[in-house]
Coordinates of C-alpha atoms in Angstrom, one line a residue:
M1 CA 24.2 36.3 27.0
K2 CA 22.9 33.3 28.9
K3 CA 24.2 30.9 31.4
Q4 CA 27.4 32.6 32.3
F5 CA 29.0 30.9 35.3
L6 CA 32.1 30.1 37.4
I7 CA 32.3 26.8 39.2
A8 CA 32.5 27.3 43.0
G9 CA 36.0 26.8 44.4
M10 CA 37.6 26.1 40.9
V11 CA 41.0 27.4 40.3
L12 CA 41.3 28.6 36.6
F13 CA 44.2 27.6 34.5
T14 CA 47.2 29.8 35.3
A15 CA 48.8 29.4 31.8
V16 CA 47.1 29.6 28.5
M17 CA 47.8 26.5 26.3
A18 CA 50.1 27.4 23.5
A19 CA 47.9 26.0 20.8
G20 CA 44.8 27.6 22.3
C21 CA 41.8 25.6 23.7
G22 CA 43.6 22.3 24.1
G23 CA 45.6 22.4 20.9
A24 CA 48.1 19.8 19.7
G25 CA 51.0 19.1 22.0
K26 CA 49.3 20.4 25.1
K27 CA 46.9 17.6 25.9
E28 CA 48.5 17.1 29.3
T29 CA 47.0 20.4 30.4
A30 CA 43.5 19.7 29.1
P31 CA 40.7 19.4 31.6
A32 CA 39.1 16.1 32.6
I33 CA 37.3 14.4 29.7
T34 CA 34.1 12.5 29.9
S35 CA 32.4 10.4 27.4
A36 CA 30.4 12.1 24.6
S37 CA 27.2 10.6 26.0
E38 CA 27.6 12.8 29.1
S39 CA 27.7 16.0 27.2
T40 CA 24.1 17.1 27.8
S41 CA 24.2 16.3 31.5
T42 CA 27.6 18.1 31.8
K43 CA 26.0 21.2 30.5
E44 CA 23.0 21.0 32.9
E45 CA 25.1 20.1 35.9
T46 CA 27.6 22.9 35.4
T47 CA 25.0 25.5 34.7
K48 CA 23.3 24.7 38.1
Q49 CA 26.5 25.9 39.7
D50 CA 26.0 29.5 38.5
I51 CA 27.3 31.7 41.3
S52 CA 29.3 34.2 39.4
S53 CA 28.9 36.7 36.6
D54 CA 32.1 35.8 34.7
E55 CA 30.8 36.5 31.2
T56 CA 33.8 34.9 29.5
I57 CA 32.8 31.4 30.7
I58 CA 30.0 29.9 28.7
S59 CA 28.2 26.6 28.7
T60 CA 28.3 24.5 25.5
T61 CA 26.9 21.1 24.6
Y62 CA 30.2 19.4 25.3
G63 CA 31.4 21.5 28.3
P64 CA 32.1 25.0 29.5
V65 CA 34.6 27.3 27.6
K66 CA 36.5 30.3 28.9
G67 CA 37.3 33.2 26.5
V68 CA 38.8 36.6 26.8
K69 CA 37.4 40.1 27.1
E70 CA 38.9 43.2 25.4
G71 CA 36.8 46.2 26.0
E72 CA 33.3 45.3 25.1
I73 CA 34.3 42.4 22.9
L74 CA 34.3 38.8 24.1
T75 CA 36.2 36.2 22.1
W76 CA 36.5 32.4 22.5
Y77 CA 39.2 30.9 20.3
G78 CA 39.4 27.4 19.0
I79 CA 36.3 25.8 20.6
P80 CA 36.2 22.1 19.5
Y81 CA 33.2 21.2 17.4
G82 CA 34.6 17.8 16.3
K83 CA 37.0 15.2 17.5
E84 CA 40.6 15.3 16.1
P85 CA 40.2 13.5 12.7
S86 CA 43.4 11.5 13.0
G87 CA 44.2 7.8 13.2
E88 CA 41.2 5.7 12.4
L89 CA 39.1 8.9 12.1
R90 CA 41.1 10.2 9.1
F91 CA 39.1 10.2 5.9
K92 CA 35.8 9.9 7.8
A93 CA 32.9 12.2 8.7
P94 CA 33.8 14.3 11.8
A95 CA 32.9 12.8 15.1
A96 CA 31.6 14.6 18.2
P97 CA 34.3 15.8 20.5
D98 CA 34.7 14.1 23.9
A99 CA 32.9 16.2 26.6
W100 CA 34.7 18.0 29.4
K101 CA 33.6 19.3 32.8
E102 CA 36.0 22.2 33.8
P103 CA 36.2 25.3 31.7
L104 CA 38.3 24.8 28.6
E105 CA 40.8 27.6 28.0
C106 CA 39.9 29.3 24.7
T107 CA 41.9 32.4 25.2
E108 CA 44.4 32.3 22.3
P109 CA 44.1 31.2 18.7
S110 CA 44.3 27.4 18.2
K111 CA 46.5 25.8 15.5
P112 CA 44.9 25.8 12.0
A113 CA 44.5 22.7 9.9
L114 CA 47.7 21.0 8.7
Q115 CA 49.0 22.8 5.6
L116 CA 52.0 23.9 3.6
A117 CA 53.0 27.4 4.5
G118 CA 55.8 28.5 2.3
K119 CA 58.2 25.5 2.4
E120 CA 57.1 24.4 5.9
V121 CA 54.3 22.2 7.0
T122 CA 52.5 23.8 9.9
G123 CA 49.2 23.4 11.8
S124 CA 47.6 20.4 13.4
E125 CA 45.3 17.5 12.7
D126 CA 43.4 18.6 15.8
S127 CA 41.8 21.5 13.8
L128 CA 38.0 21.0 14.0
R129 CA 37.6 24.2 16.0
L130 CA 35.9 27.5 15.7
T131 CA 36.2 31.0 17.1
V132 CA 33.3 33.1 18.4
Y133 CA 33.2 36.9 18.7
A134 CA 30.4 38.7 20.5
K135 CA 29.7 42.1 22.0
E136 CA 29.1 42.3 25.7
G137 CA 25.4 41.8 26.4
S138 CA 24.6 40.3 23.0
E139 CA 21.3 38.5 22.9
K140 CA 19.4 37.0 19.9
L141 CA 21.6 38.7 17.4
P142 CA 22.0 37.5 13.8
V143 CA 24.9 35.0 13.4
M144 CA 27.5 35.3 10.7
V145 CA 29.5 32.1 10.2
F146 CA 32.7 32.6 8.1
I147 CA 34.6 30.0 6.0
H148 CA 38.2 31.1 5.3
G149 CA 39.9 31.1 1.9
G150 CA 43.1 29.5 0.7
N151 CA 41.9 27.2 -2.1
N152 CA 40.9 24.7 0.6
Q153 CA 44.6 24.0 1.0
T154 CA 45.8 26.7 3.3
G155 CA 44.4 29.4 5.6
N156 CA 42.8 29.7 9.0
A157 CA 39.9 31.0 11.0
G158 CA 41.8 34.2 11.8
E159 CA 41.6 35.4 8.2
I160 CA 39.1 38.0 9.1
P161 CA 39.0 38.8 12.9
G162 CA 35.5 39.6 14.1
T163 CA 36.4 42.3 16.7
E164 CA 35.1 45.2 14.5
L165 CA 32.6 43.2 12.5
V166 CA 30.4 42.3 15.5
K167 CA 30.1 46.0 16.3
N168 CA 29.7 47.3 12.8
A169 CA 27.3 44.6 11.5
N170 CA 25.6 44.1 14.9
C171 CA 26.0 40.3 14.9
V172 CA 27.7 37.4 16.6
Y173 CA 30.6 36.1 14.4
V174 CA 31.9 32.6 14.1
S175 CA 34.9 31.7 12.1
V176 CA 35.7 28.0 11.3
D177 CA 38.8 25.9 10.8
Y178 CA 38.3 22.7 8.7
R179 CA 40.4 20.0 7.1
L180 CA 42.5 21.1 4.2
G181 CA 44.4 19.7 1.2
L182 CA 44.3 15.9 0.7
L183 CA 43.3 15.4 4.4
G184 CA 40.1 17.4 3.7
F185 CA 39.5 16.5 0.0
N186 CA 40.4 13.0 -1.3
C187 CA 38.2 10.9 -3.5
L188 CA 40.3 7.9 -4.3
P189 CA 38.1 4.8 -4.9
A190 CA 39.4 3.0 -1.8
L191 CA 37.9 5.8 0.4
T192 CA 34.6 6.2 -1.4
K193 CA 33.7 2.7 -2.7
E194 CA 30.9 2.2 -0.2
G195 CA 29.0 5.2 -1.4
G196 CA 30.9 7.7 0.7
T197 CA 32.4 11.0 -0.1
G198 CA 35.8 12.5 -0.4
N199 CA 34.5 16.0 0.6
F200 CA 35.6 15.7 4.2
G201 CA 36.2 19.4 4.6
M202 CA 32.6 20.1 3.6
L203 CA 31.4 17.6 6.2
D204 CA 33.5 19.5 8.8
I205 CA 31.8 22.7 7.9
A206 CA 28.4 21.0 8.1
K207 CA 29.3 19.7 11.6
S208 CA 30.4 23.3 12.7
L209 CA 27.0 24.6 11.6
D210 CA 25.3 21.9 13.8
W211 CA 27.4 23.2 16.7
V212 CA 26.3 26.8 16.0
K213 CA 22.7 25.8 15.9
E214 CA 23.0 24.0 19.2
N215 CA 25.2 26.5 21.1
I216 CA 25.2 30.0 19.7
E217 CA 22.3 31.2 21.8
E218 CA 24.6 30.9 24.8
F219 CA 26.9 33.4 23.2
G220 CA 24.1 35.9 22.3
G221 CA 23.3 34.7 18.9
D222 CA 20.0 33.7 17.3
P223 CA 20.1 30.0 16.2
D224 CA 17.2 30.7 13.8
N225 CA 19.1 33.5 12.0
I226 CA 22.3 32.0 10.7
T227 CA 24.1 33.4 7.7
I228 CA 26.8 31.2 6.1
S229 CA 29.6 33.3 4.5
G230 CA 33.1 32.7 3.0
F231 CA 35.9 34.3 1.0
S232 CA 37.5 32.9 -2.1
A233 CA 37.6 29.1 -1.5
G234 CA 35.3 29.7 1.4
G235 CA 32.9 31.6 -1.0
R236 CA 33.1 28.7 -3.4
D237 CA 32.3 26.4 -0.5
V238 CA 29.3 28.5 0.3
M239 CA 28.0 28.3 -3.3
A240 CA 28.5 24.5 -3.1
M241 CA 26.4 24.4 0.1
L242 CA 23.5 25.9 -1.9
I243 CA 23.3 22.7 -4.0
S244 CA 24.3 20.2 -1.3
P245 CA 21.6 18.0 0.4
V246 CA 23.9 17.7 3.4
F247 CA 23.5 21.5 4.1
E248 CA 19.7 21.6 3.8
G249 CA 18.2 23.6 6.6
K250 CA 21.6 24.4 8.3
F251 CA 21.5 28.2 7.5
H252 CA 19.1 30.9 6.6
K253 CA 21.1 33.3 4.4
A254 CA 24.3 33.2 2.5
I255 CA 27.2 35.5 1.4
A256 CA 29.8 34.6 -1.1
F257 CA 32.8 36.9 -1.1
S258 CA 34.7 36.3 -4.4
G259 CA 33.2 32.8 -4.7
G260 CA 31.7 31.5 -7.8
M261 CA 30.6 28.0 -9.0
T262 CA 33.3 25.4 -9.0
T263 CA 33.0 21.6 -8.7
A264 CA 35.2 18.8 -9.9
E265 CA 34.4 15.6 -11.7
E266 CA 35.0 12.7 -9.3
A267 CA 36.8 10.2 -11.5
L268 CA 39.2 12.7 -13.1
S269 CA 39.9 14.1 -9.7
A270 CA 40.8 10.7 -8.3
K271 CA 43.3 10.2 -11.2
K272 CA 44.9 13.5 -10.4
I273 CA 45.2 12.6 -6.7
A274 CA 46.6 9.1 -7.6
K275 CA 49.3 10.8 -9.8
A276 CA 50.2 13.1 -6.9
L277 CA 50.5 10.3 -4.4
A278 CA 52.4 7.9 -6.7
P279 CA 55.9 9.2 -5.8
L280 CA 55.1 8.4 -2.1
A281 CA 53.9 4.9 -3.0
V282 CA 57.1 4.2 -5.0
E283 CA 59.2 5.6 -2.1
D284 CA 57.3 3.2 0.2
K285 CA 57.9 0.3 -2.2
K286 CA 54.3 -0.2 -3.0
A287 CA 55.1 -0.2 -6.7
S288 CA 58.2 -0.2 -8.9
D289 CA 57.4 3.1 -10.8
E290 CA 55.0 6.0 -10.7
N291 CA 52.7 4.7 -13.5
E292 CA 52.2 1.4 -11.7
A293 CA 51.8 3.2 -8.4
A294 CA 49.1 5.5 -9.8
K295 CA 47.2 2.5 -11.2
W296 CA 47.4 0.7 -7.9
L297 CA 46.2 3.8 -6.0
M298 CA 43.1 3.9 -8.3
T299 CA 42.0 0.5 -7.1
D300 CA 39.5 0.1 -4.3
G301 CA 41.1 -2.6 -2.2
D302 CA 41.7 -2.6 1.5
D303 CA 45.5 -2.6 0.8
V304 CA 45.2 0.9 -0.7
K305 CA 43.0 2.1 2.0
E306 CA 45.3 0.9 4.7
Y307 CA 48.2 2.6 2.9
L308 CA 46.4 5.9 2.7
Y309 CA 45.8 5.7 6.5
S310 CA 49.4 4.9 7.1
I311 CA 51.0 7.9 5.3
S312 CA 52.0 10.6 7.8
P313 CA 50.0 13.8 7.5
E314 CA 53.2 15.8 7.2
R315 CA 53.8 14.0 3.9
L316 CA 50.3 14.5 2.6
A317 CA 50.0 18.2 3.4
P318 CA 52.6 19.5 0.8
L319 CA 51.2 17.6 -2.1
M320 CA 49.6 19.4 -5.1
G321 CA 51.1 22.8 -4.3
N322 CA 49.4 26.1 -4.8
A323 CA 46.7 25.6 -7.3
M324 CA 46.6 29.3 -8.4
I325 CA 42.8 29.1 -9.0
R326 CA 43.1 26.0 -11.2
M327 CA 40.9 23.1 -10.2
S328 CA 43.1 20.7 -12.2
V329 CA 46.1 21.3 -9.9
F330 CA 44.2 20.4 -6.7
P331 CA 40.8 19.0 -7.4
H332 CA 38.2 19.4 -4.7
L333 CA 34.4 19.9 -4.2
Y334 CA 33.7 16.6 -6.0
E335 CA 30.5 15.8 -7.7
D336 CA 30.0 12.6 -5.8
G337 CA 26.2 12.5 -5.5
T338 CA 26.5 12.6 -1.7
V339 CA 27.7 16.0 -0.7
I340 CA 27.5 17.6 -4.1
P341 CA 25.1 16.4 -6.8
K342 CA 26.5 14.5 -9.8
E343 CA 25.2 17.2 -12.1
G344 CA 26.9 19.9 -10.0
F345 CA 25.5 23.4 -10.6
K346 CA 23.3 22.2 -13.4
T347 CA 21.0 21.0 -10.7
E348 CA 17.5 22.4 -10.4
T349 CA 17.4 21.9 -6.6
Y350 CA 18.8 24.6 -4.4
N351 CA 18.9 25.3 -0.7
S352 CA 17.3 28.7 -1.6
V353 CA 18.0 31.4 1.0
P354 CA 18.6 35.2 0.5
L355 CA 22.0 35.4 -1.2
M356 CA 24.6 38.2 -1.5
M357 CA 27.5 37.8 -3.9
L358 CA 30.4 40.3 -3.9
T359 CA 33.3 40.7 -6.3
G360 CA 36.1 43.1 -6.9
S361 CA 36.5 44.5 -10.4
S362 CA 40.2 43.6 -10.6
E363 CA 39.9 40.0 -9.2
F364 CA 42.7 38.5 -11.2
S365 CA 45.4 41.0 -10.5
L366 CA 46.9 39.2 -7.5
F367 CA 47.2 35.9 -9.3
C368 CA 48.3 37.4 -12.6
L369 CA 51.0 39.8 -11.4
N370 CA 52.6 37.1 -9.3
D371 CA 52.3 34.3 -11.9
P372 CA 55.6 32.4 -12.2
Y373 CA 55.2 32.2 -16.0
F374 CA 56.4 35.8 -16.2
S375 CA 59.9 34.8 -14.9
S376 CA 60.0 31.6 -17.1
D377 CA 62.3 31.1 -20.1
D378 CA 59.3 31.8 -22.4
M379 CA 59.3 35.4 -21.3
K380 CA 63.0 36.1 -21.4
G381 CA 64.2 38.7 -23.9
Y382 CA 61.2 41.0 -23.7
S383 CA 61.7 44.5 -22.6
E384 CA 60.5 45.9 -19.3
D385 CA 57.7 47.7 -21.0
E386 CA 56.7 44.6 -22.9
L387 CA 56.5 42.6 -19.7
K388 CA 54.5 45.3 -18.0
N389 CA 52.1 45.5 -20.9
A390 CA 51.8 41.7 -20.9
K391 CA 50.8 41.6 -17.2
A392 CA 48.4 44.5 -17.7
F393 CA 46.7 42.7 -20.6
A394 CA 46.3 39.4 -18.8
S395 CA 45.2 41.1 -15.6
R396 CA 42.6 43.3 -17.3
Y397 CA 40.8 40.6 -19.2
G398 CA 41.3 37.9 -16.6
S399 CA 39.8 40.2 -14.0
D400 CA 36.8 41.0 -16.3
M401 CA 36.2 37.2 -16.7
Y402 CA 36.8 36.5 -13.0
R403 CA 34.5 39.2 -11.7
I404 CA 31.5 38.0 -13.8
F405 CA 32.3 34.4 -12.9
N406 CA 32.2 35.3 -9.2
A407 CA 28.7 36.8 -9.3
Q408 CA 26.9 37.5 -12.6
E409 CA 27.4 34.0 -14.0
S410 CA 26.3 32.4 -10.8
A411 CA 23.1 34.5 -10.8
E412 CA 22.4 33.6 -14.4
T413 CA 22.9 29.9 -13.7
M414 CA 20.7 29.8 -10.6
Y415 CA 17.9 32.2 -11.4
D416 CA 15.3 30.0 -12.9
H417 CA 15.3 27.5 -10.1
Y418 CA 16.4 29.7 -7.1
K419 CA 13.5 30.6 -4.9
S420 CA 15.1 33.4 -2.9
D421 CA 16.4 36.9 -3.6
I422 CA 19.8 37.4 -5.0
Y423 CA 21.9 40.6 -4.5
I424 CA 25.1 41.4 -6.3
C425 CA 27.7 44.0 -5.4
Q426 CA 31.1 45.0 -6.9
V427 CA 33.9 46.9 -5.3
D428 CA 35.7 49.4 -7.7
Y429 CA 37.9 51.1 -5.1
G430 CA 41.4 51.4 -6.5
S431 CA 40.5 50.2 -10.0
T432 CA 41.0 52.1 -13.2
A433 CA 37.4 53.4 -12.9
S434 CA 38.1 54.7 -9.4
A435 CA 39.4 58.2 -8.4
V436 CA 41.8 56.5 -6.0
K437 CA 45.0 55.1 -7.6
D438 CA 47.0 54.1 -4.5
L439 CA 46.6 50.4 -5.3
G440 CA 48.5 50.6 -8.5
D441 CA 48.3 47.7 -10.9
Y442 CA 46.5 45.6 -8.3
G443 CA 43.4 47.8 -8.4
A444 CA 40.2 46.4 -6.8
F445 CA 42.0 43.0 -6.1
H446 CA 40.8 39.7 -4.8
G447 CA 40.1 40.6 -1.1
I448 CA 39.5 44.3 -1.6
F449 CA 36.5 44.1 0.7
V450 CA 38.5 42.7 3.7
P451 CA 39.6 46.0 5.1
M452 CA 35.9 47.1 5.2
L453 CA 35.3 44.3 7.7
S454 CA 38.5 44.4 9.7
S455 CA 41.5 46.8 9.9
K456 CA 43.6 43.8 11.0
N457 CA 44.6 42.4 7.7
N458 CA 47.6 41.9 5.5
Y459 CA 46.4 44.3 2.8
T460 CA 46.5 47.3 5.2
E461 CA 50.3 46.7 5.7
I462 CA 51.0 46.2 2.0
F463 CA 49.0 49.2 0.7
K464 CA 49.8 51.7 3.5
G465 CA 47.4 54.5 3.7
A466 CA 45.0 53.3 1.0
F467 CA 42.4 52.0 3.4
E468 CA 42.7 54.8 5.9
K469 CA 41.4 57.4 3.4
T470 CA 38.2 59.0 4.5
G471 CA 36.6 57.9 1.2
Y472 CA 37.3 54.2 1.9
V473 CA 36.2 54.5 5.6
A474 CA 32.9 56.1 4.5
M475 CA 32.4 53.4 1.9
A476 CA 33.1 50.7 4.5
K477 CA 30.6 52.2 6.9
E478 CA 27.9 52.1 4.2
Y479 CA 28.7 48.5 3.3
N480 CA 28.6 47.4 6.9
Q481 CA 25.2 48.9 7.3
Y482 CA 24.0 47.0 4.2
L483 CA 25.6 43.9 5.7
A484 CA 23.9 44.4 9.1
N485 CA 20.5 44.8 7.3
F486 CA 21.1 41.7 5.3
L487 CA 22.2 39.6 8.3
A488 CA 19.1 40.7 10.2
S489 CA 16.5 40.3 7.5
G490 CA 17.9 39.0 4.2
D491 CA 17.4 42.4 2.6
P492 CA 20.3 44.8 2.6
N493 CA 18.2 47.9 2.1
G494 CA 17.5 50.4 4.9
Q495 CA 16.0 53.8 5.5
G496 CA 17.9 56.7 4.0
M497 CA 20.3 54.3 2.0
T498 CA 20.8 54.1 -1.7
S499 CA 18.3 51.5 -3.0
W500 CA 19.8 48.1 -3.8
S501 CA 17.6 46.1 -6.2
K502 CA 17.4 42.3 -6.4
W503 CA 19.2 40.9 -9.4
A504 CA 17.1 39.6 -12.2
P505 CA 17.8 38.7 -15.9
D506 CA 15.9 41.9 -16.9
N507 CA 17.6 43.9 -14.2
K508 CA 21.2 42.9 -14.1
V509 CA 22.3 45.5 -11.5
S510 CA 25.1 45.5 -9.0
M511 CA 25.6 47.9 -6.1
V512 CA 29.0 49.3 -6.9
F513 CA 31.1 50.5 -3.9
D514 CA 33.8 53.1 -4.5
G515 CA 35.3 56.1 -2.9
D516 CA 37.4 59.1 -3.7
E517 CA 39.9 60.8 -1.3
T518 CA 37.1 62.0 1.1
N519 CA 33.7 60.5 0.2
A520 CA 32.0 57.2 -0.5
V521 CA 30.8 56.8 -4.1
I522 CA 28.1 54.2 -4.1
A523 CA 25.6 53.7 -6.9
Q524 CA 23.6 50.9 -8.5
K525 CA 24.8 50.1 -12.0
D526 CA 24.6 47.5 -14.7
V527 CA 28.2 46.3 -14.9
S528 CA 27.3 43.1 -16.6
T529 CA 29.1 41.8 -19.7
T530 CA 29.6 38.5 -21.5
Y531 CA 32.6 36.2 -22.1
E532 CA 32.0 36.7 -25.8
D533 CA 32.4 40.5 -25.5
I534 CA 35.5 40.2 -23.3
L535 CA 37.1 37.9 -25.9
K536 CA 36.3 40.3 -28.7
A537 CA 37.9 43.1 -26.7
M538 CA 41.0 41.0 -26.2
E539 CA 41.3 40.3 -29.9
A540 CA 41.0 44.0 -30.7
D541 CA 43.5 45.0 -28.1
A542 CA 46.8 46.3 -29.7
S543 CA 48.6 47.0 -26.4
V544 CA 50.7 43.8 -26.8
S545 CA 52.1 41.9 -29.8
Q546 CA 50.2 38.9 -31.1
E547 CA 53.1 36.7 -29.9
I548 CA 52.7 38.0 -26.3
K549 CA 48.9 37.8 -26.6
D550 CA 49.1 34.1 -27.6
K551 CA 51.4 33.4 -24.7
M552 CA 49.0 35.1 -22.2
V553 CA 46.1 33.1 -23.6
K554 CA 47.9 29.8 -23.6
H555 CA 49.9 30.0 -20.3
V556 CA 48.4 32.7 -18.0
L557 CA 44.7 32.9 -18.6
N558 CA 44.2 29.2 -19.4
G559 CA 42.7 26.6 -17.1
R560 CA 41.4 29.0 -14.5
W561 CA 38.0 28.8 -12.8
F562 CA 36.7 31.4 -15.2
S563 CA 38.4 30.5 -18.5
S564 CA 36.3 27.8 -20.1
A565 CA 35.0 30.1 -22.8
L566 CA 38.6 31.3 -23.5
D567 CA 40.0 27.7 -23.5
E568 CA 37.3 26.6 -25.9
K569 CA 37.8 29.5 -28.3
Y570 CA 41.6 29.2 -28.5
K571 CA 41.6 25.4 -28.2
N572 CA 43.8 25.4 -25.2
E573 CA 45.0 22.0 -24.1
S574 CA 43.1 20.7 -21.1
L575 CA 45.1 20.8 -17.9
W576 CA 43.4 17.5 -17.1
A577 CA 45.0 15.9 -20.2
D578 CA 47.8 14.1 -18.3
V579 CA 45.3 11.9 -16.6
N580 CA 42.3 12.0 -19.0
N581 CA 43.3 8.8 -20.8
R582 CA 44.9 6.9 -17.9

C-alpha cells in the first residue's frame, strides 16, 4: 500500500462517530472541511508529512481517511465519494464531496441510504459512501466493486463483508451505498424535462467507480483492473451498466450474481410514480383527489418540481413497498436514452468486458414460499397438503424460469453483439438434484452463493450447519479460486481445475457447483432449457388441481421479471394496467 501516513503532532479522534465516517447527526465532530477545489493540493500536502507507518491512514483525492485493522485485514468504512444529495442536490447527479484535511474516521459502518426497514424508515440521505477491504501489504491487486441488492429500495454496503473475500479471491474489495427508492429512481417529467435522467442511483454508482479509479491504488488495488459486481438488484444494475453509455470505460470485467436483464419504460414508470405520490399531494392540498393529483404530478411545471423537492425524505422512502421482483410495483432502471438506451437490452451496443453470470437453481423459492397470496382469502379452505403442493409447484417452475432469466436468457440476448467472453455458472447445493437436503423447500435459493464469499451472513444463521459441511466448504474453495482467476485475468480457468468453457449458442454450458456431505461436486453441464418447455411441464404436472394451478399462474407467478412468456400464454392481466390508459 502506498502513501500511508500520520500527520505530525495530530491527536486522532478519541471517539468513533456513531454513523461512521462523518455520518448523519455527527457533523459537529467532522474534521475541518475545505473547498472541493483544494482536494488535489490537500492530498499532496498531507502526503508530504509522511513520518509514520500507520497503515490504516490513507490519502485520497478529497483527504486522508483512517480505517481499522483486524489481523491482516484493513477496512475503511463509509468513505464519502459524493456530497450528501439532499436539499437542492436531491434528484441531481452526485456532486464531489467537500475536501478535508485531517484524517476522517472511517472505523465503523456508516448509515445506509434512507429506506423502509420493516415498518420503520432508517438510514440517511448522506449515503454516497463506500467501504474498502484490503489485505495488509496489498499492491496492484485486482479490484472487485460490489453493488448490494434489495430491489434498489433497501439494503446496504455491508451485505457481503469483504474480510474473507479479499484473502480467498486475492483482491481489494469495495462495497458501495447508493440512493434507493424514489430518492434514487424517479422519472417524473418535472425532473427529466430538460433531457435529464431519473436513474440517480445509477449515477451514484458511476461516481463511485470514478472514485475507485482515482484512489484505489492507495489501498493496494490496480485501477486498471476493476471488476464491477452485484447481487440481485445489484446484479441487474451490473447488466444495465453493460448497455449504458455513462459506464463506458469505467470497469474491465463484470459479475452478475442472480441478476438478469430488467429495464422499465419511462412513460409508464412515471405514471406509476405519480399514482404512488398522489396521496401525499392530496394530503398537502395540491389537489382535491388522487386522480387529479396524479395528473398534476405528470406535468412538467416548476410547481411540481418544487413540490417534489419539498417532500420530506422520510415520507418518500416508504412509498411503493416491497416489489417482490415485480418491476410494475416499483419501476426503476428507466429506458431514458441517457443512462439506459431507449431500446433497452435490444441494443446492439455493449460495454463488452469478460462477464460471469451466476444463478441458483431454486431462485424463486424465497419469494414464492413467503408470498402473501398464500395467506389470502383466495387460498383459505385448502388442506395443509394442498397448500404445500401449491407452493412446491409455483416454486419449482418459477425457479426454473428465474434461473434461465438470470443467466441463459441474458447470454442468448447479448451473444451476437457482445465482443467479450461470457461464463455462466449455477449453484445446485441444497436443491432437489443435490445430495444435501438441509435447505428443505428453499433449495439452492436466491443468495445461495453468499456463504461461499463470507461466513458472516443471514443465511448461515437461518440454515444452521448447512454451510459448515465439508462439502460446501470444499465447493466454496473451488469457486473462490475460479473467482480469483477471473478477477485477475477475465478467465476463471486455472491449472489443475475443472475446465470452464465460454458460453456460446452451440455450447450452452454452465459450471455447476454442488457438494455432498464431504466433497465438492463440480462439473460442466448443459442445464439450459426454454420457457416453452417449462410451460409444457407445468401443464402436464398433476401434483396440484387445475384450480390451484390457475391461481398460481394468475397470482403468484405473474408479473415477475421472468414471467413474460407465462403471462402471454395465459393472458394474465398486465400489472401496469392501472396506469396504462391514464
